[in-house]
PDB file of C-alpha atoms in Angstrom:
ATOM      1  CA  MET A   1    -104.502  52.200  70.326  1.00 51.00           C
ATOM      2  CA  LYS A   2    -106.177  48.924  71.136  1.00 54.00           C
ATOM      3  CA  ASP A   3    -109.764  47.957  71.773  1.00 55.00           C
ATOM      4  CA  ASN A   4    -110.659  46.262  75.008  1.00 51.00           C
ATOM      5  CA  ASP A   5    -113.737  44.080  75.035  1.00 43.00           C
ATOM      6  CA  ASN A   6    -112.887  43.139  78.597  1.00 39.00           C
ATOM      7  CA  THR A   7    -112.397  46.338  80.550  1.00 38.00           C
ATOM      8  CA  GLY A   8    -110.977  44.395  83.470  1.00 39.00           C
ATOM      9  CA  SER A   9    -107.917  43.194  81.577  1.00 41.00           C
ATOM     10  CA  HIS A  10    -105.701  44.462  84.398  1.00 48.00           C
ATOM     11  CA  HIS A  11    -107.069  42.910  87.568  1.00 46.00           C
ATOM     12  CA  ASP A  12    -107.522  45.249  90.509  1.00 49.00           C
ATOM     13  CA  ASP A  13    -106.000  42.775  92.957  1.00 57.00           C
ATOM     14  CA  THR A  14    -102.672  42.961  91.122  1.00 85.00           C
ATOM     15  CA  ARG A  15    -102.505  46.738  91.103  1.00 93.00           C
ATOM     16  CA  VAL A  16    -101.807  49.543  93.555  1.00 96.00           C
ATOM     17  CA  LYS A  17    -103.754  52.796  93.614  1.00 96.00           C
ATOM     18  CA  LEU A  18    -101.758  56.026  93.633  1.00 97.00           C
ATOM     19  CA  ARG A  19    -102.512  59.685  94.263  1.00 95.00           C
ATOM     20  CA  VAL A  20    -100.660  62.886  93.428  1.00 93.00           C
ATOM     21  CA  LEU A  21     -98.713  64.079  96.446  1.00 89.00           C
ATOM     22  CA  GLY A  22     -96.858  67.033  94.990  1.00 87.00           C
ATOM     23  CA  ILE A  23     -94.045  68.323  92.799  1.00 85.00           C
ATOM     24  CA  SER A  24     -90.452  69.162  93.691  1.00 80.00           C
ATOM     25  CA  TYR A  25     -87.344  70.049  91.727  1.00 73.00           C
ATOM     26  CA  SER A  26     -85.679  66.942  90.329  1.00 64.00           C
ATOM     27  CA  GLN A  27     -82.431  65.971  92.019  1.00 60.00           C
ATOM     28  CA  ILE A  28     -81.570  63.785  89.019  1.00 59.00           C
ATOM     29  CA  GLN A  29     -82.055  66.015  86.000  1.00 63.00           C
ATOM     30  CA  SER A  30     -81.297  69.732  85.830  1.00 65.00           C
ATOM     31  CA  GLY A  31     -84.225  71.875  84.709  1.00 67.00           C
ATOM     32  CA  ALA A  32     -86.709  69.081  85.339  1.00 77.00           C
ATOM     33  CA  TYR A  33     -89.177  68.364  88.108  1.00 84.00           C
ATOM     34  CA  ALA A  34     -90.113  65.311  90.123  1.00 86.00           C
ATOM     35  CA  LEU A  35     -93.781  64.370  90.309  1.00 89.00           C
ATOM     36  CA  ILE A  36     -94.319  62.536  93.605  1.00 90.00           C
ATOM     37  CA  LEU A  37     -96.996  59.843  93.483  1.00 94.00           C
ATOM     38  CA  ALA A  38     -98.079  58.260  96.762  1.00 94.00           C
ATOM     39  CA  GLN A  39     -99.425  54.800  97.460  1.00 94.00           C
ATOM     40  CA  VAL A  40    -102.983  55.191  98.758  1.00 94.00           C
ATOM     41  CA  GLY A  41    -103.064  53.915 102.334  1.00 90.00           C
ATOM     42  CA  GLY A  42     -99.408  52.888 102.243  1.00 91.00           C
ATOM     43  CA  PRO A  43     -95.905  54.246 102.820  1.00 90.00           C
ATOM     44  CA  PHE A  44     -94.466  54.130  99.286  1.00 91.00           C
ATOM     45  CA  ARG A  45     -93.720  57.244  97.240  1.00 92.00           C
ATOM     46  CA  ILE A  46     -92.729  57.161  93.552  1.00 92.00           C
ATOM     47  CA  PRO A  47     -90.729  60.069  92.042  1.00 90.00           C
ATOM     48  CA  VAL A  48     -91.352  60.547  88.307  1.00 91.00           C
ATOM     49  CA  VAL A  49     -89.091  62.988  86.432  1.00 88.00           C
ATOM     50  CA  ILE A  50     -91.232  65.283  84.257  1.00 89.00           C
ATOM     51  CA  GLY A  51     -90.729  68.402  82.169  1.00 85.00           C
ATOM     52  CA  ALA A  52     -91.510  71.986  83.136  1.00 84.00           C
ATOM     53  CA  SER A  53     -94.704  72.314  81.063  1.00 85.00           C
ATOM     54  CA  GLU A  54     -96.203  69.123  82.516  1.00 88.00           C
ATOM     55  CA  ALA A  55     -95.158  70.194  86.027  1.00 87.00           C
ATOM     56  CA  GLN A  56     -96.898  73.510  85.387  1.00 85.00           C
ATOM     57  CA  ALA A  57    -100.109  71.771  84.266  1.00 87.00           C
ATOM     58  CA  ILE A  58    -100.153  69.583  87.379  1.00 89.00           C
ATOM     59  CA  ALA A  59     -99.223  72.410  89.765  1.00 87.00           C
ATOM     60  CA  LEU A  60    -101.971  74.670  88.402  1.00 86.00           C
ATOM     61  CA  LYS A  61    -104.580  71.992  89.056  1.00 86.00           C
ATOM     62  CA  MET A  62    -103.226  71.327  92.549  1.00 86.00           C
ATOM     63  CA  GLU A  63    -103.476  75.019  93.388  1.00 83.00           C
ATOM     64  CA  GLY A  64    -106.911  75.446  91.811  1.00 84.00           C
ATOM     65  CA  ILE A  65    -105.680  78.031  89.313  1.00 84.00           C
ATOM     66  CA  THR A  66    -107.752  78.396  86.134  1.00 83.00           C
ATOM     67  CA  PRO A  67    -105.758  79.947  83.269  1.00 84.00           C
ATOM     68  CA  PRO A  68    -107.547  82.549  81.107  1.00 83.00           C
ATOM     69  CA  ARG A  69    -106.997  80.333  78.068  1.00 84.00           C
ATOM     70  CA  PRO A  70    -107.073  76.512  78.204  1.00 85.00           C
ATOM     71  CA  LEU A  71    -103.725  74.754  78.282  1.00 86.00           C
ATOM     72  CA  THR A  72    -103.203  71.520  76.343  1.00 89.00           C
ATOM     73  CA  HIS A  73    -104.493  69.188  79.070  1.00 90.00           C
ATOM     74  CA  ASP A  74    -107.511  71.409  79.709  1.00 90.00           C
ATOM     75  CA  LEU A  75    -108.250  71.383  75.982  1.00 92.00           C
ATOM     76  CA  LEU A  76    -108.011  67.591  75.752  1.00 92.00           C
ATOM     77  CA  THR A  77    -110.337  67.244  78.737  1.00 92.00           C
ATOM     78  CA  SER A  78    -112.861  69.603  77.113  1.00 91.00           C
ATOM     79  CA  VAL A  79    -112.714  67.634  73.850  1.00 93.00           C
ATOM     80  CA  GLN A  80    -113.327  64.369  75.717  1.00 93.00           C
ATOM     81  CA  ARG A  81    -116.345  65.824  77.492  1.00 91.00           C
ATOM     82  CA  ALA A  82    -117.726  67.377  74.300  1.00 93.00           C
ATOM     83  CA  PHE A  83    -117.766  63.966  72.622  1.00 92.00           C
ATOM     84  CA  GLY A  84    -118.995  62.044  75.668  1.00 94.00           C
ATOM     85  CA  ILE A  85    -115.682  60.267  76.246  1.00 94.00           C
ATOM     86  CA  MET A  86    -114.663  59.387  79.791  1.00 95.00           C
ATOM     87  CA  LEU A  87    -111.176  58.668  81.066  1.00 95.00           C
ATOM     88  CA  LYS A  88    -111.756  55.545  83.147  1.00 96.00           C
ATOM     89  CA  GLU A  89    -108.252  55.133  84.537  1.00 97.00           C
ATOM     90  CA  VAL A  90    -104.517  55.663  84.200  1.00 97.00           C
ATOM     91  CA  PHE A  91    -102.278  52.616  84.518  1.00 98.00           C
ATOM     92  CA  ILE A  92     -98.500  52.985  84.963  1.00 97.00           C
ATOM     93  CA  HIS A  93     -97.717  49.497  83.717  1.00 96.00           C
ATOM     94  CA  ARG A  94     -93.997  49.435  82.937  1.00 95.00           C
ATOM     95  CA  PHE A  95     -90.685  50.895  84.113  1.00 94.00           C
ATOM     96  CA  GLU A  96     -87.700  50.453  81.811  1.00 93.00           C
ATOM     97  CA  ASP A  97     -84.380  52.309  81.430  1.00 90.00           C
ATOM     98  CA  GLY A  98     -85.523  54.956  83.897  1.00 89.00           C
ATOM     99  CA  ILE A  99     -88.789  55.668  82.056  1.00 92.00           C
ATOM    100  CA  PHE A 100     -92.325  55.065  83.294  1.00 95.00           C
ATOM    101  CA  TYR A 101     -94.806  53.845  80.652  1.00 96.00           C
ATOM    102  CA  SER A 102     -98.503  54.552  81.088  1.00 97.00           C
ATOM    103  CA  GLU A 103    -101.823  53.751  79.453  1.00 97.00           C
ATOM    104  CA  LEU A 104    -105.094  55.656  79.325  1.00 97.00           C
ATOM    105  CA  THR A 105    -108.339  53.673  79.270  1.00 97.00           C
ATOM    106  CA  LEU A 106    -111.110  55.676  77.613  1.00 96.00           C
ATOM    107  CA  THR A 107    -114.751  54.835  76.959  1.00 95.00           C
ATOM    108  CA  ASP A 108    -117.741  56.431  75.254  1.00 93.00           C
ATOM    109  CA  GLY A 109    -120.139  53.952  76.835  1.00 90.00           C
ATOM    110  CA  ASP A 110    -120.137  51.572  73.877  1.00 92.00           C
ATOM    111  CA  ARG A 111    -116.476  51.244  73.044  1.00 94.00           C
ATOM    112  CA  THR A 112    -113.481  51.095  75.366  1.00 95.00           C
ATOM    113  CA  VAL A 113    -109.939  51.716  74.118  1.00 96.00           C
ATOM    114  CA  THR A 114    -106.508  51.806  75.719  1.00 97.00           C
ATOM    115  CA  ILE A 115    -103.841  54.159  74.386  1.00 97.00           C
ATOM    116  CA  ASP A 116    -100.221  54.794  75.332  1.00 97.00           C
ATOM    117  CA  SER A 117     -99.355  58.032  77.110  1.00 96.00           C
ATOM    118  CA  ARG A 118     -96.473  59.741  78.793  1.00 95.00           C
ATOM    119  CA  THR A 119     -96.972  59.375  82.530  1.00 96.00           C
ATOM    120  CA  SER A 120     -96.865  63.138  83.091  1.00 94.00           C
ATOM    121  CA  ASP A 121     -99.641  63.724  80.530  1.00 95.00           C
ATOM    122  CA  ALA A 122    -101.678  60.822  81.912  1.00 96.00           C
ATOM    123  CA  VAL A 123    -101.511  62.191  85.455  1.00 96.00           C
ATOM    124  CA  ALA A 124    -102.365  65.742  84.329  1.00 94.00           C
ATOM    125  CA  LEU A 125    -105.476  64.391  82.573  1.00 95.00           C
ATOM    126  CA  ALA A 126    -106.431  62.182  85.527  1.00 95.00           C
ATOM    127  CA  MET A 127    -106.309  65.196  87.838  1.00 93.00           C
ATOM    128  CA  ARG A 128    -108.742  67.070  85.589  1.00 92.00           C
ATOM    129  CA  THR A 129    -111.218  64.204  85.263  1.00 92.00           C
ATOM    130  CA  GLY A 130    -110.965  62.507  88.663  1.00 93.00           C
ATOM    131  CA  ALA A 131    -109.853  59.251  87.057  1.00 95.00           C
ATOM    132  CA  PRO A 132    -107.971  56.804  89.316  1.00 96.00           C
ATOM    133  CA  ILE A 133    -104.245  56.156  88.871  1.00 97.00           C
ATOM    134  CA  TYR A 134    -102.808  52.653  89.293  1.00 97.00           C
ATOM    135  CA  THR A 135     -99.454  50.903  89.057  1.00 97.00           C
ATOM    136  CA  THR A 136     -98.108  47.414  89.697  1.00 96.00           C
ATOM    137  CA  PRO A 137     -96.658  46.174  93.007  1.00 95.00           C
ATOM    138  CA  GLY A 138     -93.394  45.474  91.167  1.00 95.00           C
ATOM    139  CA  ILE A 139     -93.018  49.042  89.936  1.00 95.00           C
ATOM    140  CA  LEU A 140     -93.925  50.332  93.384  1.00 94.00           C
ATOM    141  CA  THR A 141     -91.171  48.376  95.128  1.00 91.00           C
ATOM    142  CA  GLU A 142     -88.606  48.886  92.346  1.00 92.00           C
ATOM    143  CA  THR A 143     -88.947  52.648  91.978  1.00 91.00           C
ATOM    144  CA  GLY A 144     -90.544  53.816  95.228  1.00 89.00           C
ATOM    145  CA  PHE A 145     -89.168  54.810  98.593  1.00 86.00           C
ATOM    146  CA  GLU A 146     -90.886  54.330 101.918  1.00 84.00           C
ATOM    147  CA  LEU A 147     -92.002  57.297 103.985  1.00 74.00           C
ATOM    148  CA  GLU A 148     -93.994  57.167 107.179  1.00 62.00           C
ATOM    149  CA  ILE A 149     -97.427  58.742 106.767  1.00 56.00           C
ATOM    150  CA  SER A 150     -99.477  60.587 109.345  1.00 54.00           C
ATOM    151  CA  PRO A 151    -103.008  59.419 110.229  1.00 53.00           C
ATOM    152  CA  GLU A 152    -104.331  62.694 108.824  1.00 53.00           C
ATOM    153  CA  GLU A 153    -102.628  62.165 105.464  1.00 51.00           C
ATOM    154  CA  GLU A 154    -103.852  58.603 105.235  1.00 51.00           C
ATOM    155  CA  ALA A 155    -107.383  59.698 106.132  1.00 50.00           C
ATOM    156  CA  ASP A 156    -107.811  62.488 103.623  1.00 48.00           C
ATOM    157  CA  GLY A 157    -105.900  60.882 100.743  1.00 47.00           C
ATOM    158  CA  GLU A 158    -105.682  64.213  98.985  1.00 43.00           C
ATOM    159  CA  ALA A 159    -102.725  65.857  97.282  1.00 39.00           C
ATOM    160  CA  THR A 160    -101.448  68.857  99.206  1.00 38.00           C
ATOM    161  CA  ALA A 161     -98.957  71.495  98.201  1.00 35.00           C
ATOM    162  CA  ASP A 162     -97.526  71.422 101.727  1.00 37.00           C
ATOM    163  CA  ASP A 163     -96.373  67.866 101.160  1.00 38.00           C
ATOM    164  CA  ALA A 164     -94.684  68.939  97.954  1.00 35.00           C
ATOM    165  CA  ALA A 165     -92.992  71.824  99.710  1.00 34.00           C
ATOM    166  CA  ASP A 166     -91.582  69.453 102.317  1.00 36.00           C
ATOM    167  CA  SER A 167     -90.144  67.144  99.669  1.00 35.00           C
ATOM    168  CA  PRO A 168     -86.379  67.146  99.092  1.00 32.00           C
ATOM    169  CA  GLY A 169     -85.202  69.725  96.606  1.00 34.00           C
ATOM    170  CA  SER A 170     -88.333  71.860  96.665  1.00 35.00           C
ATOM    171  CA  GLY A 171     -86.669  74.911  98.162  1.00 35.00           C
ATOM    172  CA  GLU A 172     -87.004  77.910  95.888  1.00 36.00           C
ATOM    173  CA  PRO A 173     -84.811  81.009  96.090  1.00 33.00           C
ATOM    174  CA  ASN A 174     -87.759  83.421  95.886  1.00 31.00           C
ATOM    175  CA  MET A 175     -89.797  81.723  98.633  1.00 35.00           C
ATOM    176  CA  PRO A 176     -88.487  83.749 101.628  1.00 35.00           C
ATOM    177  CA  ARG A 177     -89.137  87.061  99.870  1.00 58.00           C
ATOM    178  CA  LEU A 178     -92.674  86.059  98.896  1.00 64.00           C
ATOM    179  CA  GLU A 179     -93.318  84.694 102.380  1.00 67.00           C
ATOM    180  CA  ASN A 180     -92.923  88.246 103.688  1.00 63.00           C
ATOM    181  CA  TYR A 181     -95.743  89.545 101.498  1.00 68.00           C
ATOM    182  CA  ALA A 182     -99.102  90.293 103.090  1.00 76.00           C
ATOM    183  CA  VAL A 183    -102.073  88.212 101.941  1.00 78.00           C
ATOM    184  CA  GLU A 184    -103.497  91.110  99.903  1.00 80.00           C
ATOM    185  CA  GLU A 185    -100.160  91.649  98.145  1.00 76.00           C
ATOM    186  CA  LEU A 186     -99.901  87.958  97.327  1.00 77.00           C
ATOM    187  CA  GLU A 187    -103.438  87.960  95.886  1.00 81.00           C
ATOM    188  CA  LYS A 188    -102.591  90.944  93.649  1.00 80.00           C
ATOM    189  CA  THR A 189     -99.331  89.308  92.565  1.00 80.00           C
ATOM    190  CA  LEU A 190    -101.169  86.068  91.761  1.00 80.00           C
ATOM    191  CA  ALA A 191    -103.742  87.899  89.635  1.00 81.00           C
ATOM    192  CA  ARG A 192    -100.989  89.688  87.679  1.00 79.00           C
ATOM    193  CA  LEU A 193     -99.087  86.459  87.042  1.00 78.00           C
ATOM    194  CA  ILE A 194    -102.194  84.661  85.777  1.00 80.00           C
ATOM    195  CA  GLU A 195    -103.025  87.608  83.510  1.00 79.00           C
ATOM    196  CA  ARG A 196     -99.494  87.441  82.063  1.00 76.00           C
ATOM    197  CA  GLU A 197     -99.826  83.633  81.781  1.00 75.00           C
ATOM    198  CA  GLU A 198     -96.753  83.076  83.966  1.00 76.00           C
ATOM    199  CA  TYR A 199     -98.272  79.934  85.407  1.00 76.00           C
ATOM    200  CA  GLU A 200     -95.199  78.350  86.956  1.00 74.00           C
ATOM    201  CA  GLU A 201     -94.596  81.390  89.165  1.00 77.00           C
ATOM    202  CA  ALA A 202     -98.355  81.700  89.796  1.00 79.00           C
ATOM    203  CA  ALA A 203     -98.434  78.172  91.197  1.00 81.00           C
ATOM    204  CA  ARG A 204     -95.647  79.060  93.648  1.00 78.00           C
ATOM    205  CA  VAL A 205     -97.416  82.224  94.777  1.00 81.00           C
ATOM    206  CA  ALA A 206    -100.711  80.338  95.174  1.00 83.00           C
ATOM    207  CA  GLU A 207     -99.010  77.772  97.392  1.00 80.00           C
ATOM    208  CA  ILE A 208     -97.555  80.458  99.670  1.00 80.00           C
ATOM    209  CA  LEU A 209    -100.894  82.282  99.761  1.00 80.00           C
ATOM    210  CA  ARG A 210    -102.747  79.126 100.757  1.00 80.00           C
ATOM    211  CA  ARG A 211    -100.255  78.386 103.519  1.00 79.00           C
ATOM    212  CA  LYS A 212    -100.442  81.961 104.843  1.00 76.00           C
ATOM    213  CA  LYS A 213    -104.232  81.813 104.949  1.00 79.00           C
ATOM    214  CA  GLY A 214    -103.988  78.488 106.774  1.00 76.00           C
ATOM    215  CA  GLU A 215    -101.745  80.027 109.433  1.00 70.00           C
ATOM    216  CA  ALA A 216    -104.044  83.028 109.931  1.00 58.00           C
TER     217      ALA A 216
END
């Protein structure tokens, strides 16, 4: 942890703002997931390999699912709020040997500190607090790929599960079966999964349910 007297130590004009686009299965590492971060207002996408529990935490927030008991990232967010600590930003500042390195900048109004964090944890916390996510232009061009964006996507700047579902490798063997469920059946299934704390499957069902309601 390090104190920052100057909260603008990383100048905004040298950084790129990112947003969470979605999650897909990793094509690189078996049993892992790829968190897709998108350049705000630009064509670059950055895939970050993350574990199943972090993917679950991010997917739950994307789908608006509130677990009956707080998960780790929900707990950390509650602790921050209880003590008047605000997450100001997440900064993905380094990429080395296939690993992204991130920092959290936190403040209580009087003191500002920067601490190291896994990128997956940093993003999960940012999604719960609304904190902005940044990276460097170098990391963006080194690790990202370009993808044309629609005017609608650029305008809303919000993460959507549809985008994640369209990403490579996101096909799931149980999707066709669930797609045939009626909306009421999906809602009952979702409630049962949340009650049993099967959050990974709940996130998938919630995505299908949202898409079905959108088509109705």
